[in-house]
mmCIF file of C-alpha atoms in Angstrom:
data_model
loop_
_atom_site.group_PDB
_atom_site.id
_atom_site.type_symbol
_atom_site.label_atom_id
_atom_site.label_comp_id
_atom_site.label_asym_id
_atom_site.label_seq_id
_atom_site.Cartn_x
_atom_site.Cartn_y
_atom_site.Cartn_z
ATOM 1 C CA UNK C 75 8.575 -15.353 -1.136
ATOM 2 C CA UNK C 76 9.498 -12.119 0.548
ATOM 3 C CA UNK C 77 8.802 -11.609 4.253
ATOM 4 C CA UNK C 78 8.942 -8.147 5.776
ATOM 5 C CA UNK C 79 8.985 -7.701 9.528
ATOM 6 C CA UNK C 80 8.319 -4.320 11.068
ATOM 7 C CA UNK C 81 8.597 -3.003 14.601
ATOM 8 C CA UNK C 82 7.418 -1.530 16.787
ATOM 9 C CA UNK C 83 3.717 -2.014 16.091
ATOM 10 C CA UNK C 84 2.898 1.107 18.104
ATOM 11 C CA UNK C 85 5.038 4.091 18.958
ATOM 12 C CA UNK C 86 4.262 7.157 21.049
ATOM 13 C CA UNK C 87 6.581 10.136 21.098
ATOM 14 C CA UNK C 88 6.413 13.665 22.408
ATOM 15 C CA UNK C 89 6.108 16.407 19.857
ATOM 16 C CA UNK C 90 9.569 17.487 18.753
ATOM 17 C CA UNK C 91 11.200 14.152 19.531
ATOM 18 C CA UNK C 92 12.426 11.703 16.909
ATOM 19 C CA UNK C 93 10.708 8.490 15.856
ATOM 20 C CA UNK C 94 12.412 5.432 14.419
ATOM 21 C CA UNK C 95 10.732 2.487 12.745
ATOM 22 C CA UNK C 96 12.728 -0.576 11.757
ATOM 23 C CA UNK C 97 12.117 -3.278 9.167
ATOM 24 C CA UNK C 98 13.856 -6.412 8.019
ATOM 25 C CA UNK C 99 13.360 -8.353 4.822
ATOM 26 C CA UNK C 100 14.237 -11.860 3.744
ATOM 27 C CA UNK C 101 14.623 -11.889 -0.037
ATOM 28 C CA UNK C 102 18.051 -10.754 -1.212
ATOM 29 C CA UNK C 103 16.505 -10.029 -4.628
ATOM 30 C CA UNK C 104 14.567 -7.094 -3.183
ATOM 31 C CA UNK C 105 16.053 -3.812 -4.304
ATOM 32 C CA UNK C 106 13.318 -1.240 -3.781
ATOM 33 C CA UNK C 107 12.134 -0.207 -0.328
ATOM 34 C CA UNK C 108 9.276 2.296 -0.097
ATOM 35 C CA UNK C 109 7.679 3.733 3.009
ATOM 36 C CA UNK C 110 4.025 4.657 3.171
ATOM 37 C CA UNK C 111 1.974 6.793 5.529
ATOM 38 C CA UNK C 112 -1.675 5.906 5.943
ATOM 39 C CA UNK C 113 -4.157 8.140 7.697
ATOM 40 C CA UNK C 114 -7.441 6.762 8.964
ATOM 41 C CA UNK C 115 -9.849 5.933 6.158
ATOM 42 C CA UNK C 116 -7.397 6.845 3.409
ATOM 43 C CA UNK C 117 -5.098 5.032 1.035
ATOM 44 C CA UNK C 118 -1.355 4.769 1.750
ATOM 45 C CA UNK C 119 0.768 7.688 0.634
ATOM 46 C CA UNK C 120 4.339 7.174 -0.553
ATOM 47 C CA UNK C 121 6.524 9.374 1.633
ATOM 48 C CA UNK C 122 10.028 8.213 0.778
ATOM 49 C CA UNK C 123 11.772 5.288 -0.857
ATOM 50 C CA UNK C 124 15.274 3.933 -1.206
ATOM 51 C CA UNK C 125 16.919 1.653 -3.700
ATOM 52 C CA UNK C 126 19.603 -0.912 -3.078
ATOM 53 C CA UNK C 127 22.403 1.171 -4.573
ATOM 54 C CA UNK C 128 21.940 3.834 -1.902
ATOM 55 C CA UNK C 129 22.587 3.565 1.830
ATOM 56 C CA UNK C 130 20.714 6.628 3.017
ATOM 57 C CA UNK C 131 18.214 9.121 1.693
ATOM 58 C CA UNK C 132 16.798 12.215 3.312
ATOM 59 C CA UNK C 133 13.843 14.455 2.576
ATOM 60 C CA UNK C 134 13.407 17.305 5.046
ATOM 61 C CA UNK C 135 12.448 15.702 8.382
ATOM 62 C CA UNK C 136 12.306 12.187 7.003
ATOM 63 C CA UNK C 137 15.267 9.912 6.358
ATOM 64 C CA UNK C 138 15.611 6.268 5.453
ATOM 65 C CA UNK C 139 18.650 4.039 5.838
ATOM 66 C CA UNK C 140 19.334 0.699 4.203
ATOM 67 C CA UNK C 141 21.770 -2.034 5.167
ATOM 68 C CA UNK C 142 21.671 -4.635 2.413
ATOM 69 C CA UNK C 143 24.140 -6.913 4.134
ATOM 70 C CA UNK C 144 21.972 -7.176 7.215
ATOM 71 C CA UNK C 145 18.756 -6.919 5.202
ATOM 72 C CA UNK C 146 17.274 -4.164 7.275
ATOM 73 C CA UNK C 147 16.078 -0.642 6.664
ATOM 74 C CA UNK C 148 14.764 2.091 8.903
ATOM 75 C CA UNK C 149 12.638 5.221 8.808
ATOM 76 C CA UNK C 150 13.661 8.213 10.880
ATOM 77 C CA UNK C 151 11.348 11.142 11.499
ATOM 78 C CA UNK C 152 12.871 14.107 13.294
ATOM 79 C CA UNK C 153 11.151 17.011 15.028
ATOM 80 C CA UNK C 154 7.866 15.127 15.028
ATOM 81 C CA UNK C 155 4.619 17.039 14.762
ATOM 82 C CA UNK C 156 1.043 15.997 15.619
ATOM 83 C CA UNK C 157 0.243 15.709 11.917
ATOM 84 C CA UNK C 158 2.840 12.952 11.673
ATOM 85 C CA UNK C 159 0.441 10.739 13.644
ATOM 86 C CA UNK C 160 -0.607 7.903 11.315
ATOM 87 C CA UNK C 161 0.174 4.301 10.474
ATOM 88 C CA UNK C 162 3.467 3.811 8.663
ATOM 89 C CA UNK C 163 4.200 0.805 6.470
ATOM 90 C CA UNK C 164 7.553 -0.340 5.196
ATOM 91 C CA UNK C 165 7.702 -2.500 2.099
ATOM 92 C CA UNK C 166 10.121 -4.364 -0.125
ATOM 93 C CA UNK C 167 10.072 -5.285 -3.784
ATOM 94 C CA UNK C 168 12.400 -6.823 -6.336
ATOM 95 C CA UNK C 169 11.248 -4.127 -8.721
ATOM 96 C CA UNK C 170 10.308 -4.638 -12.344
ATOM 97 C CA UNK C 171 6.576 -4.198 -11.728
ATOM 98 C CA UNK C 172 6.676 -7.060 -9.272
ATOM 99 C CA UNK C 173 4.565 -6.985 -6.183
ATOM 100 C CA UNK C 174 5.449 -5.071 -3.067
ATOM 101 C CA UNK C 175 5.418 -6.923 0.247
ATOM 102 C CA UNK C 176 4.303 -4.841 3.212
ATOM 103 C CA UNK C 177 5.200 -4.913 6.869
ATOM 104 C CA UNK C 178 2.425 -5.043 9.469
ATOM 105 C CA UNK C 179 2.514 -1.310 10.054
ATOM 106 C CA UNK C 180 3.474 0.985 12.926
ATOM 107 C CA UNK C 181 0.914 3.235 14.527
ATOM 108 C CA UNK C 182 2.727 6.430 15.409
ATOM 109 C CA UNK C 183 1.194 8.813 17.895
ATOM 110 C CA UNK C 184 2.779 12.203 18.398
ATOM 111 C CA UNK C 185 1.684 13.705 21.678
ATOM 112 C CA UNK C 186 1.417 17.514 21.681
ATOM 113 C CA UNK K 246 3.397 13.329 -7.697
ATOM 114 C CA UNK K 247 1.371 10.659 -9.429
ATOM 115 C CA UNK K 248 -2.346 10.673 -8.695
ATOM 116 C CA UNK K 249 -4.566 7.626 -8.526
ATOM 117 C CA UNK K 250 -8.306 7.890 -8.051
ATOM 118 C CA UNK K 251 -10.872 5.343 -7.006
ATOM 119 C CA UNK K 252 -14.603 5.357 -7.430
ATOM 120 C CA UNK K 253 -16.749 5.031 -5.469
ATOM 121 C CA UNK K 254 -15.150 6.012 -2.179
ATOM 122 C CA UNK K 255 -17.756 4.016 -0.312
ATOM 123 C CA UNK K 256 -20.598 1.710 -1.241
ATOM 124 C CA UNK K 257 -23.301 -0.141 0.642
ATOM 125 C CA UNK K 258 -25.016 -3.017 -1.088
ATOM 126 C CA UNK K 259 -27.311 -5.923 -0.368
ATOM 127 C CA UNK K 260 -26.021 -9.458 -0.091
ATOM 128 C CA UNK K 261 -25.992 -11.193 -3.457
ATOM 129 C CA UNK K 262 -25.444 -8.120 -5.580
ATOM 130 C CA UNK K 263 -22.305 -7.217 -7.519
ATOM 131 C CA UNK K 264 -20.227 -4.119 -6.998
ATOM 132 C CA UNK K 265 -17.731 -2.552 -9.392
ATOM 133 C CA UNK K 266 -14.835 -0.410 -8.196
ATOM 134 C CA UNK K 267 -12.828 1.720 -10.617
ATOM 135 C CA UNK K 268 -9.173 2.651 -10.296
ATOM 136 C CA UNK K 269 -7.695 5.329 -12.518
ATOM 137 C CA UNK K 270 -4.201 6.732 -12.885
ATOM 138 C CA UNK K 271 -4.844 10.381 -13.647
ATOM 139 C CA UNK K 272 -1.519 11.745 -14.800
ATOM 140 C CA UNK K 273 0.493 8.742 -15.877
ATOM 141 C CA UNK K 274 0.073 5.474 -17.702
ATOM 142 C CA UNK K 275 0.148 2.374 -15.551
ATOM 143 C CA UNK K 276 1.022 -0.862 -17.239
ATOM 144 C CA UNK K 277 0.500 -2.639 -13.956
ATOM 145 C CA UNK K 278 -2.092 -2.030 -11.282
ATOM 146 C CA UNK K 279 -2.524 -3.845 -8.014
ATOM 147 C CA UNK K 280 -5.608 -4.535 -5.910
ATOM 148 C CA UNK K 281 -5.402 -4.819 -2.150
ATOM 149 C CA UNK K 282 -7.788 -5.562 0.643
ATOM 150 C CA UNK K 283 -7.339 -4.168 4.117
ATOM 151 C CA UNK K 284 -9.127 -5.185 7.295
ATOM 152 C CA UNK K 285 -9.285 -2.820 10.278
ATOM 153 C CA UNK K 286 -5.939 -2.320 11.989
ATOM 154 C CA UNK K 287 -4.213 -4.702 9.625
ATOM 155 C CA UNK K 288 -1.745 -4.427 6.803
ATOM 156 C CA UNK K 289 -2.577 -4.470 3.114
ATOM 157 C CA UNK K 290 -3.228 -7.863 1.587
ATOM 158 C CA UNK K 291 -2.465 -8.138 -2.101
ATOM 159 C CA UNK K 292 -5.356 -9.716 -3.977
ATOM 160 C CA UNK K 293 -4.166 -9.561 -7.558
ATOM 161 C CA UNK K 294 -1.845 -7.944 -10.031
ATOM 162 C CA UNK K 295 -3.518 -6.464 -13.073
ATOM 163 C CA UNK K 296 -1.667 -6.004 -16.342
ATOM 164 C CA UNK K 297 -3.099 -3.975 -19.181
ATOM 165 C CA UNK K 298 -4.489 -6.168 -21.915
ATOM 166 C CA UNK K 299 -3.943 -9.474 -20.160
ATOM 167 C CA UNK K 300 -5.512 -11.596 -17.444
ATOM 168 C CA UNK K 301 -4.889 -10.654 -13.861
ATOM 169 C CA UNK K 302 -2.635 -12.721 -11.641
ATOM 170 C CA UNK K 303 -4.367 -13.642 -8.406
ATOM 171 C CA UNK K 304 -2.704 -14.344 -5.083
ATOM 172 C CA UNK K 305 -3.162 -17.708 -3.474
ATOM 173 C CA UNK K 306 -6.516 -18.003 -1.769
ATOM 174 C CA UNK K 307 -8.205 -15.217 -3.738
ATOM 175 C CA UNK K 308 -11.157 -16.431 -5.797
ATOM 176 C CA UNK K 309 -10.765 -15.139 -9.332
ATOM 177 C CA UNK K 310 -14.406 -15.827 -10.169
ATOM 178 C CA UNK K 311 -15.556 -13.774 -7.229
ATOM 179 C CA UNK K 312 -13.184 -10.860 -7.674
ATOM 180 C CA UNK K 313 -13.194 -10.036 -11.368
ATOM 181 C CA UNK K 314 -10.458 -7.727 -12.534
ATOM 182 C CA UNK K 315 -10.346 -5.941 -15.871
ATOM 183 C CA UNK K 316 -7.444 -3.727 -16.925
ATOM 184 C CA UNK K 317 -8.801 -2.411 -20.219
ATOM 185 C CA UNK K 318 -6.505 0.564 -20.674
ATOM 186 C CA UNK K 319 -3.275 2.035 -19.347
ATOM 187 C CA UNK K 320 -5.225 4.302 -17.019
ATOM 188 C CA UNK K 321 -8.135 2.184 -15.845
ATOM 189 C CA UNK K 322 -8.541 -1.043 -13.929
ATOM 190 C CA UNK K 323 -11.777 -2.303 -12.408
ATOM 191 C CA UNK K 324 -12.511 -4.752 -9.621
ATOM 192 C CA UNK K 325 -15.946 -6.351 -9.532
ATOM 193 C CA UNK K 326 -17.010 -8.137 -6.381
ATOM 194 C CA UNK K 327 -19.604 -10.617 -7.597
ATOM 195 C CA UNK K 328 -22.425 -11.962 -5.442
ATOM 196 C CA UNK K 329 -21.148 -10.003 -2.488
ATOM 197 C CA UNK K 330 -21.651 -11.299 1.043
ATOM 198 C CA UNK K 331 -21.118 -9.645 4.419
ATOM 199 C CA UNK K 332 -17.687 -11.253 4.756
ATOM 200 C CA UNK K 333 -16.615 -9.313 1.648
ATOM 201 C CA UNK K 334 -17.063 -6.078 3.569
ATOM 202 C CA UNK K 335 -13.664 -4.436 3.679
ATOM 203 C CA UNK K 336 -11.513 -1.540 2.524
ATOM 204 C CA UNK K 337 -10.367 -2.119 -1.060
ATOM 205 C CA UNK K 338 -7.372 -0.165 -2.313
ATOM 206 C CA UNK K 339 -5.764 -0.080 -5.723
ATOM 207 C CA UNK K 340 -2.301 1.072 -6.690
ATOM 208 C CA UNK K 341 -0.682 1.890 -9.992
ATOM 209 C CA UNK K 342 2.903 1.023 -10.819
ATOM 210 C CA UNK K 343 5.335 3.308 -12.604
ATOM 211 C CA UNK K 344 8.379 2.576 -14.733
ATOM 212 C CA UNK K 345 10.529 3.375 -11.680
ATOM 213 C CA UNK K 346 8.852 0.565 -9.694
ATOM 214 C CA UNK K 347 6.995 3.036 -7.498
ATOM 215 C CA UNK K 348 3.424 2.260 -6.506
ATOM 216 C CA UNK K 349 0.962 5.055 -5.971
ATOM 217 C CA UNK K 350 -2.203 4.216 -4.116
ATOM 218 C CA UNK K 351 -5.757 5.305 -4.576
ATOM 219 C CA UNK K 352 -7.816 6.642 -1.657
ATOM 220 C CA UNK K 353 -9.595 3.338 -1.156
ATOM 221 C CA UNK K 354 -13.188 2.145 -1.362
ATOM 222 C CA UNK K 355 -15.116 1.144 1.733
ATOM 223 C CA UNK K 356 -17.483 -1.726 0.874
ATOM 224 C CA UNK K 357 -20.244 -2.685 3.269
ATOM 225 C CA UNK K 358 -22.425 -5.652 2.383
ATOM 226 C CA UNK K 359 -25.655 -5.908 4.322
#
């Protein structure tokens, strides 16, 4: 089955700096890679996703890159703000309503 | 974006009782819904995949007779924790899948078994 590794497990940055979270996956059949933000006591929220036919995708301050050859993908948050503080999960799926495998999560703290 | 609701948001029950959690996709039809369990400071653990009109597929180690899943319509799936015990206390989260393979999550249900 799929195995998703995520690092770092915790990340502290100063407000305004960039944050990068990296993930690797094992199953070459995976072709859908979503990222979720989870605030304390809430369900995960889909913030951005990327599919295997795309190498990079950007949405305002958030960008995701994918390297299918190396089987790794990354989340980049620029100009971080205190409200970006949360736990971020990467995930991988072969698509077709099949299950999504999650990384362990990264607790991001943005220091004002 | 797609909205998924869960009810109740929290529940406290006595050991031995059963608890039902509802998951609804509010603005789209979800052929497939997923049920997760999350312990504090840990990732989401998939419990089962629920397909409308058919039996759920449970992950290895998840007791299907304890965690009953019913996906009766394209917008509703329910998880019933039967004969709950304190070790069942956890954060239960559902998600609904779309035709584009996206999964949208509900807000979660905090279950505390006394």
